[in-house]
Amino acid sequence: MMLKPHIIGELQVRQLLRVTSRFKSNTIASLSNEAKPAEDEEFRTLELGVKKQERRISRVVQKTPVMPPRYKRQKIDQDWGSVWPAARTFHPATVPLPVRQGYPATSQPTPDKWGNAELMKIPNFLHLTPPVIKRQCEALKKFCTPWPAGLETVTRQEKYFPITVSASSYLHSSPTIRDARARIVTLKVSLKSLALDEHGRDKLLRLVGPRYDPATDQLTLVADRCPLSQQNQDYCAYLLTVLYNEAMKTEPWEHEKELMDREKYVWEGSSSQMAVRALSEARQDAIPEETLKEYEQVVTDLHNEGEDEPTLSRYHDSVVKLLGLA
């Protein structure tokens, strides 16, 4: 395709005009940039007098209202269970009471609750108010069962439930929730509920030693050798079973014991019993049964408990009655 000569001439003219316009704009921009440093090099005006300062409008500082402490905003009829629901560290702004704690300085009152480290160190029971305790008891009632009928007295409770097992649980803040004292289990049982004969009772008391309390007639077994409380409870039940079976067992050599080999004095077959029988046969009138029982008890206590002033006095009175010397 061939272009005409007049079209080629017009294109050359347009390109020439574009180059000329670009040269003019670059020249003007360079001249303006060279003129700026001349203006910046002018001298500054020398001011000999003091320049009047403009009056500034003073800023009005608005004070932020400070809320009063929480204990001053609390109502008298507030729900204390919602304010202090559980055991926590003492907080002076929450407790609406003028609590004081600590050793006072010379001529100074006892430190108050603000900034008092002594109040924050000790545990408190501020959450256990009577309304809160009542509310907690009402919440725990749904987990409780009624007391069984027929167990209103202690005598009936000991009859149907002679064994008492007790253990303790501990809750504290530490790296572990385990407490070594929680494994200790104590088992208590009354000896009269074991239905032991004289031989079994005597043998059991010799086996248990100081674990028996004659004042309450209770045998106490304590186990702490196992790591868990349930294991120690089973071990206590095992110990009680073994002690009972051993006490009721009669060894062959026990029948070979004579009067002098016995651990304590027994009235049956003793020389004192023979002497009383001989005395009653020699006398024409019979000795009262009460006098014989009293003399038997006094002689038994004298041999088993030892000689002291009350025992000897009782023995003197029983002998006088037995011989009829009063």
CSV table of C-alpha atoms in Angstrom, one decimal:
chain,number,residue,atom,x,y,z
A,1,MET,CA,0.0,0.0,0.0
A,2,MET,CA,1.6,3.3,-1.0
A,3,LEU,CA,0.9,6.7,0.9
A,4,LYS,CA,0.3,9.8,-1.0
A,5,PRO,CA,3.0,12.6,-0.9
A,6,HIS,CA,0.8,15.2,0.8
A,7,ILE,CA,-0.1,12.8,3.6
A,8,ILE,CA,3.6,12.1,4.3
A,9,GLY,CA,4.2,15.9,4.5
A,10,GLU,CA,1.5,16.4,7.1
A,11,LEU,CA,2.9,13.6,9.4
A,12,GLN,CA,6.4,15.2,9.3
A,13,VAL,CA,4.9,18.6,10.3
A,14,ARG,CA,3.0,17.1,13.3
A,15,GLN,CA,6.1,15.3,14.6
A,16,LEU,CA,8.1,18.6,14.4
A,17,LEU,CA,5.5,20.5,16.4
A,18,ARG,CA,5.5,17.9,19.1
A,19,VAL,CA,9.3,18.0,19.5
A,20,THR,CA,9.2,21.8,19.6
A,21,SER,CA,6.5,21.9,22.3
A,22,ARG,CA,8.5,19.4,24.5
A,23,PHE,CA,11.7,21.5,24.2
A,24,LYS,CA,9.8,24.7,25.3
A,25,SER,CA,8.3,23.0,28.4
A,26,ASN,CA,11.7,21.6,29.5
A,27,THR,CA,13.3,25.0,29.1
A,28,ILE,CA,10.7,26.8,31.2
A,29,ALA,CA,10.9,24.2,34.0
A,30,SER,CA,14.7,24.5,34.1
A,31,LEU,CA,14.6,28.3,34.4
A,32,SER,CA,12.0,28.2,37.2
A,33,ASN,CA,14.2,25.7,39.2
A,34,GLU,CA,17.2,28.1,38.8
A,35,ALA,CA,15.2,31.0,40.1
A,36,LYS,CA,14.3,29.4,43.4
A,37,PRO,CA,17.8,29.4,45.0
A,38,ALA,CA,18.0,33.1,44.4
A,39,GLU,CA,14.9,33.8,46.5
A,40,ASP,CA,16.2,31.5,49.3
A,41,GLU,CA,19.5,33.4,49.5
A,42,GLU,CA,17.8,36.7,50.6
A,43,PHE,CA,18.7,38.1,54.0
A,44,ARG,CA,16.3,37.7,56.9
A,45,THR,CA,14.8,40.8,58.5
A,46,LEU,CA,16.6,41.9,61.7
A,47,GLU,CA,14.2,42.3,64.6
A,48,LEU,CA,15.6,44.5,67.3
A,49,GLY,CA,12.5,44.8,69.5
A,50,VAL,CA,10.8,42.1,71.5
A,51,LYS,CA,8.1,40.4,69.5
A,52,LYS,CA,4.8,40.6,71.2
A,53,GLN,CA,3.5,37.2,72.1
A,54,GLU,CA,0.1,36.4,71.0
A,55,ARG,CA,-2.3,35.8,73.8
A,56,ARG,CA,-3.2,32.1,74.0
A,57,ILE,CA,-6.5,31.0,75.2
A,58,SER,CA,-5.9,28.9,78.4
A,59,ARG,CA,-7.1,25.3,78.1
A,60,VAL,CA,-9.8,24.4,80.5
A,61,VAL,CA,-8.9,21.1,82.3
A,62,GLN,CA,-11.9,19.0,82.9
A,63,LYS,CA,-11.6,16.8,86.0
A,64,THR,CA,-12.7,13.2,85.5
A,65,PRO,CA,-15.2,12.3,88.2
A,66,VAL,CA,-13.9,9.7,90.6
A,67,MET,CA,-16.3,7.0,91.7
A,68,PRO,CA,-16.5,6.4,95.4
A,69,PRO,CA,-15.3,3.0,96.8
A,70,ARG,CA,-17.5,0.0,96.2
A,71,TYR,CA,-18.3,-0.4,99.9
A,72,LYS,CA,-19.9,3.1,100.0
A,73,ARG,CA,-22.1,2.3,97.0
A,74,GLN,CA,-23.4,-1.0,98.4
A,75,LYS,CA,-27.0,-1.2,99.6
A,76,ILE,CA,-27.9,-2.4,103.1
A,77,ASP,CA,-30.2,-5.1,101.8
A,78,GLN,CA,-27.9,-6.4,99.1
A,79,ASP,CA,-27.3,-10.1,98.3
A,80,TRP,CA,-24.0,-10.8,100.0
A,81,GLY,CA,-23.8,-14.2,98.4
A,82,SER,CA,-23.5,-12.5,95.0
A,83,VAL,CA,-20.8,-10.1,96.3
A,84,TRP,CA,-18.7,-12.7,98.1
A,85,PRO,CA,-19.8,-16.1,96.7
A,86,ALA,CA,-16.8,-18.2,97.8
A,87,ALA,CA,-13.7,-18.2,99.8
A,88,ARG,CA,-11.2,-15.5,98.5
A,89,THR,CA,-8.5,-13.2,99.6
A,90,PHE,CA,-9.6,-10.2,101.7
A,91,HIS,CA,-10.5,-7.1,99.6
A,92,PRO,CA,-11.0,-3.8,101.5
A,93,ALA,CA,-13.1,-2.1,98.8
A,94,THR,CA,-15.7,-5.0,98.9
A,95,VAL,CA,-16.1,-5.5,102.6
A,96,PRO,CA,-18.4,-2.8,104.1
A,97,LEU,CA,-17.0,-3.4,107.6
A,98,PRO,CA,-14.3,-1.4,109.5
A,99,VAL,CA,-12.1,-4.4,109.9
A,100,ARG,CA,-8.7,-3.9,111.7
A,101,GLN,CA,-5.8,-6.3,112.1
A,102,GLY,CA,-2.2,-6.1,113.0
A,103,TYR,CA,0.2,-4.8,115.7
A,104,PRO,CA,-0.3,-1.0,116.2
A,105,ALA,CA,2.7,1.3,116.2
A,106,THR,CA,3.6,3.6,119.1
A,107,SER,CA,0.7,5.9,119.9
A,108,GLN,CA,-1.1,4.7,116.8
A,109,PRO,CA,-4.4,2.8,116.3
A,110,THR,CA,-4.6,-0.7,115.0
A,111,PRO,CA,-4.1,-0.7,111.2
A,112,ASP,CA,-7.3,-0.5,109.2
A,113,LYS,CA,-8.3,-2.6,106.3
A,114,TRP,CA,-6.6,-0.5,103.5
A,115,GLY,CA,-3.3,-1.9,102.5
A,116,ASN,CA,-3.3,-4.3,105.4
A,117,ALA,CA,-1.1,-7.3,104.6
A,118,GLU,CA,-2.2,-9.2,107.8
A,119,LEU,CA,-5.8,-9.3,106.6
A,120,MET,CA,-4.7,-10.7,103.2
A,121,LYS,CA,-2.5,-13.4,104.8
A,122,ILE,CA,-5.0,-15.1,107.0
A,123,PRO,CA,-8.0,-17.2,105.7
A,124,ASN,CA,-11.4,-15.7,106.2
A,125,PHE,CA,-15.0,-17.0,106.3
A,126,LEU,CA,-16.8,-13.9,105.1
A,127,HIS,CA,-18.7,-15.9,102.5
A,128,LEU,CA,-20.3,-18.1,105.2
A,129,THR,CA,-23.0,-15.8,106.4
A,130,PRO,CA,-26.3,-17.4,107.8
A,131,PRO,CA,-28.3,-16.6,104.6
A,132,VAL,CA,-25.6,-18.1,102.4
A,133,ILE,CA,-25.4,-21.2,104.5
A,134,LYS,CA,-29.1,-21.6,104.4
A,135,ARG,CA,-29.1,-21.3,100.6
A,136,GLN,CA,-26.4,-23.8,100.3
A,137,CYS,CA,-28.1,-26.3,102.6
A,138,GLU,CA,-31.3,-25.9,100.5
A,139,ALA,CA,-29.3,-26.7,97.4
A,140,LEU,CA,-27.7,-29.8,99.0
A,141,LYS,CA,-31.1,-31.2,100.1
A,142,LYS,CA,-31.8,-32.7,96.8
A,143,PHE,CA,-28.6,-34.8,97.1
A,144,CYS,CA,-29.5,-36.1,100.6
A,145,THR,CA,-31.7,-39.1,101.5
A,146,PRO,CA,-34.0,-39.2,104.6
A,147,TRP,CA,-32.7,-40.7,107.8
A,148,PRO,CA,-33.5,-44.4,108.0
A,149,ALA,CA,-36.5,-45.2,110.3
A,150,GLY,CA,-35.6,-47.1,113.5
A,151,LEU,CA,-32.2,-45.6,113.9
A,152,GLU,CA,-33.1,-42.5,116.0
A,153,THR,CA,-31.1,-43.6,119.1
A,154,VAL,CA,-27.4,-44.2,119.5
A,155,THR,CA,-28.1,-47.7,120.9
A,156,ARG,CA,-29.9,-48.8,117.7
A,157,GLN,CA,-27.2,-47.3,115.5
A,158,GLU,CA,-24.5,-49.3,117.3
A,159,LYS,CA,-26.7,-52.4,117.1
A,160,TYR,CA,-27.2,-52.4,113.4
A,161,PHE,CA,-24.0,-50.5,112.4
A,162,PRO,CA,-21.4,-51.5,114.9
A,163,ILE,CA,-18.4,-50.6,112.7
A,164,THR,CA,-17.4,-46.9,112.0
A,165,VAL,CA,-14.9,-46.2,109.2
A,166,SER,CA,-13.6,-42.6,108.9
A,167,ALA,CA,-11.2,-40.9,106.5
A,168,SER,CA,-10.3,-37.3,105.6
A,169,SER,CA,-10.1,-35.4,102.4
A,170,TYR,CA,-7.8,-32.4,101.9
A,171,LEU,CA,-8.1,-29.5,99.4
A,172,HIS,CA,-5.3,-27.1,99.0
A,173,SER,CA,-3.4,-25.2,96.3
A,174,SER,CA,-0.2,-27.0,95.4
A,175,PRO,CA,1.4,-28.5,92.3
A,176,THR,CA,-0.4,-31.8,93.1
A,177,ILE,CA,-3.9,-32.6,94.3
A,178,ARG,CA,-2.7,-35.7,96.2
A,179,ASP,CA,-2.2,-35.4,100.0
A,180,ALA,CA,-0.4,-38.1,101.9
A,181,ARG,CA,-2.8,-37.8,104.8
A,182,ALA,CA,-5.9,-38.7,102.7
A,183,ARG,CA,-4.9,-42.3,102.6
A,184,ILE,CA,-5.2,-42.8,106.4
A,185,VAL,CA,-8.3,-44.8,107.4
A,186,THR,CA,-9.6,-45.4,110.9
A,187,LEU,CA,-11.9,-48.3,111.8
A,188,LYS,CA,-13.7,-48.4,115.2
A,189,VAL,CA,-15.8,-51.3,116.5
A,190,SER,CA,-17.3,-52.1,119.9
A,191,LEU,CA,-16.2,-55.4,121.4
A,192,LYS,CA,-19.7,-56.2,122.7
A,193,SER,CA,-20.9,-56.4,119.1
A,194,LEU,CA,-18.4,-59.1,118.2
A,195,ALA,CA,-20.2,-61.7,120.4
A,196,LEU,CA,-16.9,-63.0,122.0
A,197,ASP,CA,-16.8,-65.5,124.9
A,198,GLU,CA,-14.5,-65.0,127.9
A,199,HIS,CA,-11.6,-66.9,126.2
A,200,GLY,CA,-12.0,-65.0,122.9
A,201,ARG,CA,-12.3,-61.6,124.5
A,202,ASP,CA,-9.2,-62.2,126.6
A,203,LYS,CA,-7.2,-63.4,123.7
A,204,LEU,CA,-8.3,-60.6,121.4
A,205,LEU,CA,-7.3,-57.9,124.0
A,206,ARG,CA,-3.9,-59.5,124.2
A,207,LEU,CA,-3.5,-59.4,120.5
A,208,VAL,CA,-4.6,-55.8,120.0
A,209,GLY,CA,-2.7,-54.3,123.0
A,210,PRO,CA,-3.2,-50.5,123.4
A,211,ARG,CA,-5.6,-50.3,120.5
A,212,TYR,CA,-8.5,-51.1,122.9
A,213,ASP,CA,-10.0,-48.4,125.0
A,214,PRO,CA,-11.7,-49.9,128.1
A,215,ALA,CA,-13.5,-46.6,128.9
A,216,THR,CA,-15.6,-46.7,125.6
A,217,ASP,CA,-15.2,-50.5,125.0
A,218,GLN,CA,-14.0,-49.7,121.4
A,219,LEU,CA,-11.3,-51.3,119.3
A,220,THR,CA,-9.5,-48.8,117.0
A,221,LEU,CA,-7.5,-49.9,113.9
A,222,VAL,CA,-5.6,-47.4,111.8
A,223,ALA,CA,-4.1,-48.3,108.4
A,224,ASP,CA,-1.9,-46.0,106.2
A,225,ARG,CA,0.5,-48.4,104.5
A,226,CYS,CA,-1.4,-48.5,101.2
A,227,PRO,CA,-1.4,-45.6,98.7
A,228,LEU,CA,-5.2,-45.3,98.5
A,229,SER,CA,-7.8,-44.9,101.2
A,230,GLN,CA,-10.0,-47.7,99.7
A,231,GLN,CA,-7.0,-50.1,99.9
A,232,ASN,CA,-6.4,-49.2,103.6
A,233,GLN,CA,-10.1,-49.7,104.3
A,234,ASP,CA,-10.0,-53.2,102.9
A,235,TYR,CA,-6.9,-53.8,104.9
A,236,CYS,CA,-8.6,-52.7,108.1
A,237,ALA,CA,-11.5,-55.1,107.4
A,238,TYR,CA,-8.9,-57.9,106.8
A,239,LEU,CA,-7.2,-57.2,110.1
A,240,LEU,CA,-10.5,-57.3,112.0
A,241,THR,CA,-11.4,-60.6,110.4
A,242,VAL,CA,-8.1,-62.1,111.2
A,243,LEU,CA,-8.2,-60.9,114.8
A,244,TYR,CA,-11.6,-62.3,115.4
A,245,ASN,CA,-10.8,-65.7,113.9
A,246,GLU,CA,-7.6,-65.9,116.0
A,247,ALA,CA,-9.4,-64.9,119.2
A,248,MET,CA,-12.0,-67.6,118.7
A,249,LYS,CA,-9.5,-70.3,117.9
A,250,THR,CA,-8.4,-72.5,120.8
A,251,GLU,CA,-4.9,-74.0,120.5
A,252,PRO,CA,-4.3,-77.6,122.0
A,253,TRP,CA,-1.7,-76.2,124.4
A,254,GLU,CA,-4.2,-73.9,126.0
A,255,HIS,CA,-6.0,-76.8,127.7
A,256,GLU,CA,-2.7,-77.8,129.4
A,257,LYS,CA,-2.5,-74.5,131.3
A,258,GLU,CA,-2.8,-74.8,135.1
A,259,LEU,CA,-4.1,-72.3,137.6
A,260,MET,CA,-0.6,-70.7,138.1
A,261,ASP,CA,-0.1,-70.3,134.3
A,262,ARG,CA,-3.2,-68.1,133.7
A,263,GLU,CA,-2.7,-64.5,132.8
A,264,LYS,CA,-5.2,-63.3,135.4
A,265,TYR,CA,-6.9,-64.6,138.5
A,266,VAL,CA,-10.0,-66.7,138.0
A,267,TRP,CA,-12.4,-67.4,140.8
A,268,GLU,CA,-13.6,-70.8,139.5
A,269,GLY,CA,-11.4,-73.5,141.0
A,270,SER,CA,-9.4,-71.2,143.2
A,271,SER,CA,-8.3,-71.8,146.7
A,272,SER,CA,-10.5,-68.9,147.9
A,273,GLN,CA,-13.6,-70.6,146.4
A,274,MET,CA,-12.7,-73.9,148.2
A,275,ALA,CA,-12.3,-72.0,151.5
A,276,VAL,CA,-15.7,-70.3,151.2
A,277,ARG,CA,-17.4,-73.6,150.4
A,278,ALA,CA,-15.8,-75.2,153.5
A,279,LEU,CA,-16.9,-72.2,155.6
A,280,SER,CA,-20.5,-72.4,154.3
A,281,GLU,CA,-20.6,-76.2,155.1
A,282,ALA,CA,-19.2,-75.7,158.6
A,283,ARG,CA,-21.8,-73.0,159.5
A,284,GLN,CA,-25.3,-74.0,160.4
A,285,ASP,CA,-26.9,-71.1,158.6
A,286,ALA,CA,-26.4,-70.5,154.9
A,287,ILE,CA,-24.3,-67.5,153.7
A,288,PRO,CA,-26.4,-65.0,151.7
A,289,GLU,CA,-25.9,-65.1,148.0
A,290,GLU,CA,-25.2,-61.4,147.8
A,291,THR,CA,-22.4,-61.7,150.3
A,292,LEU,CA,-20.7,-64.5,148.4
A,293,LYS,CA,-20.9,-62.5,145.1
A,294,GLU,CA,-19.4,-59.4,146.8
A,295,TYR,CA,-16.6,-61.4,148.2
A,296,GLU,CA,-15.9,-63.1,144.9
A,297,GLN,CA,-15.7,-59.8,143.1
A,298,VAL,CA,-13.5,-58.2,145.8
A,299,VAL,CA,-11.0,-61.1,145.7
A,300,THR,CA,-10.8,-61.1,141.9
A,301,ASP,CA,-10.2,-57.3,141.8
A,302,LEU,CA,-7.5,-57.6,144.5
A,303,HIS,CA,-5.5,-60.1,142.5
A,304,ASN,CA,-6.0,-58.6,139.0
A,305,GLU,CA,-5.8,-54.8,139.8
A,306,GLY,CA,-3.3,-54.9,142.7
A,307,GLU,CA,-3.4,-53.8,146.3
A,308,ASP,CA,-4.3,-50.3,147.1
A,309,GLU,CA,-6.3,-48.6,149.9
A,310,PRO,CA,-9.8,-48.7,148.3
A,311,THR,CA,-9.4,-52.4,147.3
A,312,LEU,CA,-8.1,-53.4,150.8
A,313,SER,CA,-10.9,-51.5,152.4
A,314,ARG,CA,-13.5,-53.3,150.3
A,315,TYR,CA,-11.8,-56.6,151.1
A,316,HIS,CA,-12.0,-55.9,154.8
A,317,ASP,CA,-15.7,-55.1,154.7
A,318,SER,CA,-16.5,-58.2,152.6
A,319,VAL,CA,-14.6,-60.5,155.0
A,320,VAL,CA,-16.4,-59.0,158.0
A,321,LYS,CA,-19.8,-59.7,156.3
A,322,LEU,CA,-18.8,-63.2,155.2
A,323,LEU,CA,-17.7,-64.2,158.7
A,324,GLY,CA,-20.7,-62.5,160.3
A,325,LEU,CA,-18.6,-60.3,162.6
A,326,ALA,CA,-20.6,-57.2,162.1
